[in-house]
PDB file of C-alpha atoms in Angstrom:
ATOM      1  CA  UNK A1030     -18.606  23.186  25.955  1.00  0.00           C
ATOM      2  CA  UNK A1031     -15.378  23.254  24.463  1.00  0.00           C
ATOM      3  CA  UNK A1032     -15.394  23.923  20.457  1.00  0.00           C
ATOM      4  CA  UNK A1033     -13.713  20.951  18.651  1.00  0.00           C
ATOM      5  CA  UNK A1034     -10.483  22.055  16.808  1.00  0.00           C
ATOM      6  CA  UNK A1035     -10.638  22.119  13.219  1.00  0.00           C
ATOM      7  CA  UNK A1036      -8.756  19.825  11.163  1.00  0.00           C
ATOM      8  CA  UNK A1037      -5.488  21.546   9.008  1.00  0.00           C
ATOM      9  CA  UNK A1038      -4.327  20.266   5.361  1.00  0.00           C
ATOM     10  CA  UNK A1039      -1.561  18.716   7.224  1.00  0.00           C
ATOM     11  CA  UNK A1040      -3.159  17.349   9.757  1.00  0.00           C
ATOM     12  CA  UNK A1041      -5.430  15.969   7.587  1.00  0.00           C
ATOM     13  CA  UNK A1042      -2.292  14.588   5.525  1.00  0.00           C
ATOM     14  CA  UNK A1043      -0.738  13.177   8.095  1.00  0.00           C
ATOM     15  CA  UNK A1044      -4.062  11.164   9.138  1.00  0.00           C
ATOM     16  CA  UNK A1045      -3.667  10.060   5.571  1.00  0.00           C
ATOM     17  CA  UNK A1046      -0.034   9.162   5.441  1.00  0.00           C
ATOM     18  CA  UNK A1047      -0.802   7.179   8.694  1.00  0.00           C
ATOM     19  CA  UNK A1048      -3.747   5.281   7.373  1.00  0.00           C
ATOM     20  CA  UNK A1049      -2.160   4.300   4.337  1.00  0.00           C
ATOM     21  CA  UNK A1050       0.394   2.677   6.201  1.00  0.00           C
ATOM     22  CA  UNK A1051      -0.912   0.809   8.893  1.00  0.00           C
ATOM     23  CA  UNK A1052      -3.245  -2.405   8.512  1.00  0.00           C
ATOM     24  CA  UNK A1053      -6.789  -1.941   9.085  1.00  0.00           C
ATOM     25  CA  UNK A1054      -7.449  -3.870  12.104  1.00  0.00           C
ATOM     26  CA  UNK A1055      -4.530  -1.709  14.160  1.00  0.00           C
ATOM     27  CA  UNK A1056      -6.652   1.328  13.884  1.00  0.00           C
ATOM     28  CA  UNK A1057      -6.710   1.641  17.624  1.00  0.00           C
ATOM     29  CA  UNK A1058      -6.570   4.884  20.327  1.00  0.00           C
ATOM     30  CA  UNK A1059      -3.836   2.007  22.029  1.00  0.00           C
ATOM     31  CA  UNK A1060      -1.989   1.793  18.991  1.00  0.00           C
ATOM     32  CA  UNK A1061       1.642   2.855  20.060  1.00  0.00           C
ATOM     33  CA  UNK A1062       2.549   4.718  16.755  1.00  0.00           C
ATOM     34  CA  UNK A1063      -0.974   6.150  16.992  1.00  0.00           C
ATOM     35  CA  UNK A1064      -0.509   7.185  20.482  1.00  0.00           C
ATOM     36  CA  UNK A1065       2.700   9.008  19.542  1.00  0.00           C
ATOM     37  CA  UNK A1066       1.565  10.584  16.673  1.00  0.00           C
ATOM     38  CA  UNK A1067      -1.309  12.308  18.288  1.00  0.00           C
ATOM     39  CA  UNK A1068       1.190  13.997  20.868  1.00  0.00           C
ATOM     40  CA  UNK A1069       3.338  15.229  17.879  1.00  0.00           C
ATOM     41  CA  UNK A1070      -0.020  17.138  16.478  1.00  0.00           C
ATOM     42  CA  UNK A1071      -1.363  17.680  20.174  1.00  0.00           C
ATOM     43  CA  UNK A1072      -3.984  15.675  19.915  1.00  0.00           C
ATOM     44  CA  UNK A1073      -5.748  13.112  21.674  1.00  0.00           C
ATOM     45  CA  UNK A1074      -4.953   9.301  20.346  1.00  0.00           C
ATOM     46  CA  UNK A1075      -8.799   8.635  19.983  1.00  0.00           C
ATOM     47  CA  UNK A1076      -9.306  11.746  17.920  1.00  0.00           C
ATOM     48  CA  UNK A1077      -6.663  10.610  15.579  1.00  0.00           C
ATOM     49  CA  UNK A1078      -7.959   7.197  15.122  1.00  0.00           C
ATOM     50  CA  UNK A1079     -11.541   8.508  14.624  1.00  0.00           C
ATOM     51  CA  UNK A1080      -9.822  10.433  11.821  1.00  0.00           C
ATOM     52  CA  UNK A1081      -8.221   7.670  10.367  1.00  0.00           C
ATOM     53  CA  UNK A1082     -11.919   5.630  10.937  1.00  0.00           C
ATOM     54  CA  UNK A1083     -13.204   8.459   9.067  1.00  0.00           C
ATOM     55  CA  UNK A1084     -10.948   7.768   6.462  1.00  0.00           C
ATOM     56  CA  UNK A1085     -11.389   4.692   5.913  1.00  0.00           C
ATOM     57  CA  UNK A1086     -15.008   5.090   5.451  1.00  0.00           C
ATOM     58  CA  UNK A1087     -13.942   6.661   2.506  1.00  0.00           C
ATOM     59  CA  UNK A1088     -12.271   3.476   1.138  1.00  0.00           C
ATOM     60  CA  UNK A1089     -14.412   1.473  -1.430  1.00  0.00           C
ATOM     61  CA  UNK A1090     -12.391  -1.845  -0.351  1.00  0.00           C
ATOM     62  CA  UNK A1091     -13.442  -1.502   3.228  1.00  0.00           C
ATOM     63  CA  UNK A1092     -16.938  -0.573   2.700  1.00  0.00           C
ATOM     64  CA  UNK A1093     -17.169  -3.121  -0.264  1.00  0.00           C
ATOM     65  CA  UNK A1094     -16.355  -5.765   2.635  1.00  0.00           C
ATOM     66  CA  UNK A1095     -18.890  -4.961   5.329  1.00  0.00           C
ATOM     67  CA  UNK A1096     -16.660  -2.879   7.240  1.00  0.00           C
ATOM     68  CA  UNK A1097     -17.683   0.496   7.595  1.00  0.00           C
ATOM     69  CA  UNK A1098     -15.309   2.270   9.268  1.00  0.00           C
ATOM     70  CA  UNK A1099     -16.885   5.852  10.891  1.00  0.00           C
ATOM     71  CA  UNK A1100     -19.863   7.779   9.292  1.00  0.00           C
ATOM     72  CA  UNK A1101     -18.448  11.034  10.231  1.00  0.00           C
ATOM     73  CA  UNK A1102     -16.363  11.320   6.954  1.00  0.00           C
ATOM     74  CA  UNK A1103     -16.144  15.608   6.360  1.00  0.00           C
ATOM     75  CA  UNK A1104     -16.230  16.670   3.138  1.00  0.00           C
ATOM     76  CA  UNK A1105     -12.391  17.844   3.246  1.00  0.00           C
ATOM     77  CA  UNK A1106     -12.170  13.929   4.215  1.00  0.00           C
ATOM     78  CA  UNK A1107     -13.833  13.056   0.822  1.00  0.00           C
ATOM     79  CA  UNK A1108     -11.883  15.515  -1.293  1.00  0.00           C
ATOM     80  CA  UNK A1109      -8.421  14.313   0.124  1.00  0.00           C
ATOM     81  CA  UNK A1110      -9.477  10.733  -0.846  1.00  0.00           C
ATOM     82  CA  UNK A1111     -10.084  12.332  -4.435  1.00  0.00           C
ATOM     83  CA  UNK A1112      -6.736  14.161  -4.753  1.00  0.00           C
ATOM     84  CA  UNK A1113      -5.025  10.817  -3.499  1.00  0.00           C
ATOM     85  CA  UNK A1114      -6.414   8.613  -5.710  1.00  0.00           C
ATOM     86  CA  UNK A1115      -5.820  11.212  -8.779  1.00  0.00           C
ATOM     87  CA  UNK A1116      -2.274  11.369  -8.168  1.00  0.00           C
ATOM     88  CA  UNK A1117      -0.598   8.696  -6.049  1.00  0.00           C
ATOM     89  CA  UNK A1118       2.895  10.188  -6.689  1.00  0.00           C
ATOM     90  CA  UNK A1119       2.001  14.107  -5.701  1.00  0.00           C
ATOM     91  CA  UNK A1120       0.203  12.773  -2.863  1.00  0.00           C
ATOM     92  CA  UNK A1121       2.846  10.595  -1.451  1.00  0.00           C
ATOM     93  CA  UNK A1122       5.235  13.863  -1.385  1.00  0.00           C
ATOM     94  CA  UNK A1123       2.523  16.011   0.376  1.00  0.00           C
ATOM     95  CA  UNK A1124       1.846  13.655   3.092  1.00  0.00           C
ATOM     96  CA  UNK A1125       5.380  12.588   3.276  1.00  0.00           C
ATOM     97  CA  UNK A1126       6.312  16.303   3.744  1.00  0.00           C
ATOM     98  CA  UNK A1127       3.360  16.685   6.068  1.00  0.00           C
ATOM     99  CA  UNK A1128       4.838  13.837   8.213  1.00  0.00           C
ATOM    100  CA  UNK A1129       8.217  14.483   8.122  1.00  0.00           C
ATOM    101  CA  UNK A1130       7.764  18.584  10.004  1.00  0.00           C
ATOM    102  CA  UNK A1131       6.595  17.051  12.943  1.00  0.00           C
ATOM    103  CA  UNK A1132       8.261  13.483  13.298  1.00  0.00           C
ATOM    104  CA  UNK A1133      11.718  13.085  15.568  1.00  0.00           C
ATOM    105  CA  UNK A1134      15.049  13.511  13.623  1.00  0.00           C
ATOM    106  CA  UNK A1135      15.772  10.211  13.943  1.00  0.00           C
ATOM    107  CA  UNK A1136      13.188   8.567  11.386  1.00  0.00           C
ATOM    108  CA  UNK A1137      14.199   5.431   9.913  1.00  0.00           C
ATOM    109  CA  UNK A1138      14.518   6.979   6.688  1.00  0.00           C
ATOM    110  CA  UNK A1139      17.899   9.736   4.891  1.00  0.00           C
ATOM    111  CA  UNK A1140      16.801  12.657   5.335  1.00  0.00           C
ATOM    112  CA  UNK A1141      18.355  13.652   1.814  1.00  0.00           C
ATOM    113  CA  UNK A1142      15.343  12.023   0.658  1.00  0.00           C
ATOM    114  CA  UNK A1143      13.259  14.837   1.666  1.00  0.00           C
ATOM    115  CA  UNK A1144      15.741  17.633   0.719  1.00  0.00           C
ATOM    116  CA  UNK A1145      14.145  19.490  -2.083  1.00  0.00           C
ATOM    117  CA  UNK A1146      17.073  21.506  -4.047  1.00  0.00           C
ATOM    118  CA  UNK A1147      17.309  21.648  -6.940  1.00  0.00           C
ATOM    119  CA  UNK A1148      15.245  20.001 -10.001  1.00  0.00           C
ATOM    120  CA  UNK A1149      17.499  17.431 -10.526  1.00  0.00           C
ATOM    121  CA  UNK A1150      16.957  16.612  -6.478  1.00  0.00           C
ATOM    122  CA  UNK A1151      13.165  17.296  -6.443  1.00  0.00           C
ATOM    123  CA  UNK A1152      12.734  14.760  -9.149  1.00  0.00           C
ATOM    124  CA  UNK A1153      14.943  12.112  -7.232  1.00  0.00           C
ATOM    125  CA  UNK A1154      13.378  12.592  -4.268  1.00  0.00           C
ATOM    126  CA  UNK A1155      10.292  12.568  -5.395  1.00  0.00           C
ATOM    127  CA  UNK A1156      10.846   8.940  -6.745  1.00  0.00           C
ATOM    128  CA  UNK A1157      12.071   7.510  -3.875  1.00  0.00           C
ATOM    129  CA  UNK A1158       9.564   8.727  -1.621  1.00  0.00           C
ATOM    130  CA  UNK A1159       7.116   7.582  -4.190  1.00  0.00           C
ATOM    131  CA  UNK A1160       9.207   4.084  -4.124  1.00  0.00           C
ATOM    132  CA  UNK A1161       8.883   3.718  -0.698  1.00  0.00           C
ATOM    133  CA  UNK A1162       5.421   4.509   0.146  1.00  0.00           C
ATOM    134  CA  UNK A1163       4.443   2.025  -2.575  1.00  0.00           C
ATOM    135  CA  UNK A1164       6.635  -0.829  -0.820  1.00  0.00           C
ATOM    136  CA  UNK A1165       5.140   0.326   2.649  1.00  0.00           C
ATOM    137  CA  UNK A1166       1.555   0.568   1.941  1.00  0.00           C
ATOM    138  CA  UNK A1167       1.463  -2.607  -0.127  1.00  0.00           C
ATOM    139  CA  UNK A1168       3.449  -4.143   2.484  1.00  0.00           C
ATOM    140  CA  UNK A1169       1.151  -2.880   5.261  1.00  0.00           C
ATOM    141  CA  UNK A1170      -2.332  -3.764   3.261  1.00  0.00           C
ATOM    142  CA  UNK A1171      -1.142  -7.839   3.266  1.00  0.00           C
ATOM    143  CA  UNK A1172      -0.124  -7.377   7.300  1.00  0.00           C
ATOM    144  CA  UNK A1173       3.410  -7.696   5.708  1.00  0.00           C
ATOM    145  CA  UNK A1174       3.195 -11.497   4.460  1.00  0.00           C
ATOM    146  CA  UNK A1175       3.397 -12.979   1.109  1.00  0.00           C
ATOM    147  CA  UNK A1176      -0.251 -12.867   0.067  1.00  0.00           C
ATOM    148  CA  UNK A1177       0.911 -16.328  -2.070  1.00  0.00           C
ATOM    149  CA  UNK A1178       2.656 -18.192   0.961  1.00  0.00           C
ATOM    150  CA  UNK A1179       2.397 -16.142   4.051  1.00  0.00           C
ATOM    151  CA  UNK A1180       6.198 -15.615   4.568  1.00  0.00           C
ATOM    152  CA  UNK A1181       6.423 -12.592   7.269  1.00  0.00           C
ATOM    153  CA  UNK A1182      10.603 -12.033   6.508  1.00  0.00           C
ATOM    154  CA  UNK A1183       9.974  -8.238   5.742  1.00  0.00           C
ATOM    155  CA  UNK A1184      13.591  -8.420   3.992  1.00  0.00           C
ATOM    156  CA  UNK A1185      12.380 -11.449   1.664  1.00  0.00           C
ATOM    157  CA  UNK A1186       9.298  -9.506   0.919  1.00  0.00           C
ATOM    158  CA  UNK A1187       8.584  -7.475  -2.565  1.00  0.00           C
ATOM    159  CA  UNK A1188       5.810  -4.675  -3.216  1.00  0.00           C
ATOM    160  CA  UNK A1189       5.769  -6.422  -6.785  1.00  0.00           C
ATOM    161  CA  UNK A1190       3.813  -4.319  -9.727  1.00  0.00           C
ATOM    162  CA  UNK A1191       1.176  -6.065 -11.445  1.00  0.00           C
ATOM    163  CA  UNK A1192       1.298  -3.310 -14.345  1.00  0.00           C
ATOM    164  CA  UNK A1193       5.001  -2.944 -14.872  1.00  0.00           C
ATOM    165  CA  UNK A1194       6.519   0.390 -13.681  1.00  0.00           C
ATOM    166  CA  UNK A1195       7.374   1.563 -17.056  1.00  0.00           C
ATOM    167  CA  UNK A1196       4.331   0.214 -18.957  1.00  0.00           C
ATOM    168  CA  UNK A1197       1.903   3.170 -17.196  1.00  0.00           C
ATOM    169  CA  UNK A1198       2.908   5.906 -15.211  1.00  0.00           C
ATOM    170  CA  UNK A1199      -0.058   7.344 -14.076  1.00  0.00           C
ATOM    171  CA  UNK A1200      -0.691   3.847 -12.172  1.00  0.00           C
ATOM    172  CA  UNK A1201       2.425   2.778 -11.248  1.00  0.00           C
ATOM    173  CA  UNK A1202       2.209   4.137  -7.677  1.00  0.00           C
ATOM    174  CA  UNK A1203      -1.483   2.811  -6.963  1.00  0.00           C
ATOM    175  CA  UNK A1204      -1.538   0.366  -4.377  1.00  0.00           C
ATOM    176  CA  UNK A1205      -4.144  -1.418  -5.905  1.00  0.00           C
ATOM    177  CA  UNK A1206      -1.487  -2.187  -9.298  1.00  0.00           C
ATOM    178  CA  UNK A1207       0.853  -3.791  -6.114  1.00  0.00           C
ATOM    179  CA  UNK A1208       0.703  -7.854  -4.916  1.00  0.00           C
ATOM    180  CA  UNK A1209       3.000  -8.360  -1.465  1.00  0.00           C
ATOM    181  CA  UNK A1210       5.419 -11.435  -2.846  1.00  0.00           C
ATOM    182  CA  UNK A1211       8.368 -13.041  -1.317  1.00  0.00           C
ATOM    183  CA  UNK A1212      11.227 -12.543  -3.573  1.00  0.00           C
ATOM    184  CA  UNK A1213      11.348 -15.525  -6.011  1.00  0.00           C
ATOM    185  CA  UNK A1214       7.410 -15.257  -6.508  1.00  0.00           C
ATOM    186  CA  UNK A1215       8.172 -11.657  -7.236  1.00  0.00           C
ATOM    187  CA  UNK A1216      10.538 -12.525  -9.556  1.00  0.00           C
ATOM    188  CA  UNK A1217       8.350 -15.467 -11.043  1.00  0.00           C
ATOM    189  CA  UNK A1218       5.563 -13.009 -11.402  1.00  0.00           C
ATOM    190  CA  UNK A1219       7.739 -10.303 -13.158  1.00  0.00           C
ATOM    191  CA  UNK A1220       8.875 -12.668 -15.599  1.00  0.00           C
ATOM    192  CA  UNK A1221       5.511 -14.085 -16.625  1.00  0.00           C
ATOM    193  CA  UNK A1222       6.068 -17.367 -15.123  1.00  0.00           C
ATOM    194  CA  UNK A1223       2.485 -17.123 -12.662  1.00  0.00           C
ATOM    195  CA  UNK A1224      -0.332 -15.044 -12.515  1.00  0.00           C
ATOM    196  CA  UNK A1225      -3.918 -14.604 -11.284  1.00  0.00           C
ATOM    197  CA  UNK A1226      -6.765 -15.391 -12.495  1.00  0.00           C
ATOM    198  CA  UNK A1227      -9.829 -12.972 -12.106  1.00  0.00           C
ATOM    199  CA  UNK A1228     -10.789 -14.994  -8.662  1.00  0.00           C
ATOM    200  CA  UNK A1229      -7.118 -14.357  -7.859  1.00  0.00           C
ATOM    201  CA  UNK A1230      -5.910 -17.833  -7.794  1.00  0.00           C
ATOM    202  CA  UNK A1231      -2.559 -18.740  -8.335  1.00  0.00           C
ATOM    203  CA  UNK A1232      -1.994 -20.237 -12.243  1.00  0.00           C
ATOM    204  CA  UNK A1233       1.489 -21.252 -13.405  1.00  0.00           C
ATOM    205  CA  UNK A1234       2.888 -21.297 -16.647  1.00  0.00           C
ATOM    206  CA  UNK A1235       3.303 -25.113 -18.353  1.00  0.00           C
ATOM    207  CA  UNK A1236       6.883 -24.264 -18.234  1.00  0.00           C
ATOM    208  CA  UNK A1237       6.948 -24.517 -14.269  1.00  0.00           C
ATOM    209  CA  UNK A1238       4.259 -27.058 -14.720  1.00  0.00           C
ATOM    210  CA  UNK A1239       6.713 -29.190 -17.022  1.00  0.00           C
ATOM    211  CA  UNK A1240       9.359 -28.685 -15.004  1.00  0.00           C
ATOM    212  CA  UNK A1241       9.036 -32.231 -12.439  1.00  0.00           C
ATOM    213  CA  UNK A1242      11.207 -31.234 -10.027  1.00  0.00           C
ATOM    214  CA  UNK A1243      11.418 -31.037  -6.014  1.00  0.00           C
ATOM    215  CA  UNK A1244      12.228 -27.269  -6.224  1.00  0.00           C
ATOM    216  CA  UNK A1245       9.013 -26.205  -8.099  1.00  0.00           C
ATOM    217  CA  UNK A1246       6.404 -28.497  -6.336  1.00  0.00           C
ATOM    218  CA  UNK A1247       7.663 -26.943  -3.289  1.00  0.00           C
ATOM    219  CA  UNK A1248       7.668 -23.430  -3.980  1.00  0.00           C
ATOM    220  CA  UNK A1249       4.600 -22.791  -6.700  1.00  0.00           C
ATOM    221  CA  UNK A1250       3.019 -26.281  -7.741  1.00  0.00           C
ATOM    222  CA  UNK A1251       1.921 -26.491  -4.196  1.00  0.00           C
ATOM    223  CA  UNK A1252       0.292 -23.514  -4.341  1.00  0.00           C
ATOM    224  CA  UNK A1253      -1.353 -23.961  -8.030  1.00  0.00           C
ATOM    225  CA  UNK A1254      -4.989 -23.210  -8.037  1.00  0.00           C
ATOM    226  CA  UNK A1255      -5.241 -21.478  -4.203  1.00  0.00           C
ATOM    227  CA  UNK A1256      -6.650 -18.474  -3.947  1.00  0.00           C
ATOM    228  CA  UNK A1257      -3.987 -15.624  -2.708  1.00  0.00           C
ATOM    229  CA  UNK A1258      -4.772 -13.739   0.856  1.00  0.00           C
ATOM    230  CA  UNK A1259      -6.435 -10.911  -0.174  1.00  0.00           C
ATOM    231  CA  UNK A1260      -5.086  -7.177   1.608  1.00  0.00           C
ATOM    232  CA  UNK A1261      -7.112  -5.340   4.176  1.00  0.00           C
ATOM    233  CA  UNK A1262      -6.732  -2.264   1.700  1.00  0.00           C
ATOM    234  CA  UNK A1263      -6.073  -1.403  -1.955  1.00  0.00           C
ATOM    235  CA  UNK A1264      -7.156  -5.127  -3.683  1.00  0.00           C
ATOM    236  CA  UNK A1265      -5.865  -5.739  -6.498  1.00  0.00           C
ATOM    237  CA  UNK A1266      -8.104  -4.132  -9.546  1.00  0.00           C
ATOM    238  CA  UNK A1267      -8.908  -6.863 -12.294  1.00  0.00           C
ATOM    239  CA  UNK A1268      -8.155  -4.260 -15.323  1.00  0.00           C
ATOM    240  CA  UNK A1269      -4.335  -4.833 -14.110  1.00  0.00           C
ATOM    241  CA  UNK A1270      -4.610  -8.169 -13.245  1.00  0.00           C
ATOM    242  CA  UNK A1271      -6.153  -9.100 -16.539  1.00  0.00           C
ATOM    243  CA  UNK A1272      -3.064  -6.726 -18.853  1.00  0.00           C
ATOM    244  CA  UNK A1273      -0.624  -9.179 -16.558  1.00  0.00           C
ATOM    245  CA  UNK A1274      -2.516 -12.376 -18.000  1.00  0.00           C
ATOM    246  CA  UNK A1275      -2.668 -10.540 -21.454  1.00  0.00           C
ATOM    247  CA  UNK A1276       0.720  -9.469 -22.437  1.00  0.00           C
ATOM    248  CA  UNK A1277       3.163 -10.525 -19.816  1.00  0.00           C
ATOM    249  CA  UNK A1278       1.899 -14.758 -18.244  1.00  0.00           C
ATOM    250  CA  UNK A1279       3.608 -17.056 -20.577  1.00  0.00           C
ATOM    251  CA  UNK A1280       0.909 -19.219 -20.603  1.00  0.00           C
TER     252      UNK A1280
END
């Protein structure tokens, strides 16, 4: 019988970097980015969508809904879910970096952002990969529509914070302190104008409410009251949803 081949660190960060990034339900041996990926670390595509099943058995949002994922979660599975969800940021470079040695030159992405010379460099790079993960794994977890109205425009489409970015640091990169918004509920949002409540329903502000006018019933009174589509991955944690409602909703 042939011995199964261990799993490396970046292997193992790789499987990560993938799973954070694609939507549950794609996690699929006939997944095309899957498929490619698996001949970039010579392996099959079913072993590296077992892995990423593993993984997600490690995710309290997909067990908390009934979904299960794989059983066969290792212990290095565990402890990389751990060191993820300790530090978002240092994770996102890790994986990135991970991903990056094996993928094709021609990634959708500057390379400059992975160029790490210098402090001054290593802390800018460091923030954008950070930025962009964020945008792509929030995007990702809401199957890349507005979880208010469903738009699917990726360029009309926000990875808004719930905490603000400056407020706390430590957070600021959890997908779980992220909401997938078009662009003027982002904005909206941001400035206090809606929020959610704890069953994460849409509430608006009396001054939308007061406003009477065409523009606003169409694009939040509509939607006053509805209950937001929640993500496949990383929902929402009420702690950040309820500082929002606290000390940024205008009531």
């Amino acid at each position: 019988m042939t011995k199964r081949r261990a799993w490396t660190r970046d292997e193992l960060l790789i499987a990560f970097y993938l799973y954070n990034q694609m939507p549950f339900g794609k996690i699929s041996a006939r997944n095309p980015e899957i498929v490619r990926v698996a001949e970039l670390l010579n392996r099959t595509p079913s072993s590296l969508s077992m892995k990423m099943a593993n993984i997600a058995s490690c995710d309290p949002v997909i067990t908390a809904s009934g979904r299960s994922g794989l059983k066969g979660a290792s212990k290095a599975d565990r402890d990389m879910w751990e060191e993820m969800s300790s530090d978002w940021e240092t994770f996102y470079v890790k994986s990135s970096e991970a991903f990056f040695k094996i993928a094709p030159k021609n990634q959708d992405i500057e390379s400059e952002d992975y160029n790490f010379t210098g402090q001054h460099r290593l802390i800018q790079s460091k923030a954008r990969i950070g930025q962009n993960q964020f945008r792509q794994i929030v995007l990702s977890s809401y199957n890349d529509k507005c979880c208010i109205t469903g738009l699917d425009i990726p360029n009309l489409l926000i990875a808004s914070h719930i905490i603000p970015w400056s407020v706390n640091p430590s957070e600021r990169l959890n997908p779980s302190n992220g909401l997938c918004l078009s662009s003027i509920h982002d904005r909206a949002f941001d400035q206090g104008l809606i929020t959610l409540n704890p069953y994460f329903e849409v509430v608006l502000s009396s001054e939308l409410l007061n406003k009477n006018q065409p523009f606003t019933e169409l694009c939040f009174e509509q939607y006053e009251g509805k209950a937001i589509t929640l993500p496949t991955k990383f929902i929402p944690k009420e702690e950040f949803l309820a500082h929002h409602r606290k000390e940024i909703f205008r009531h």
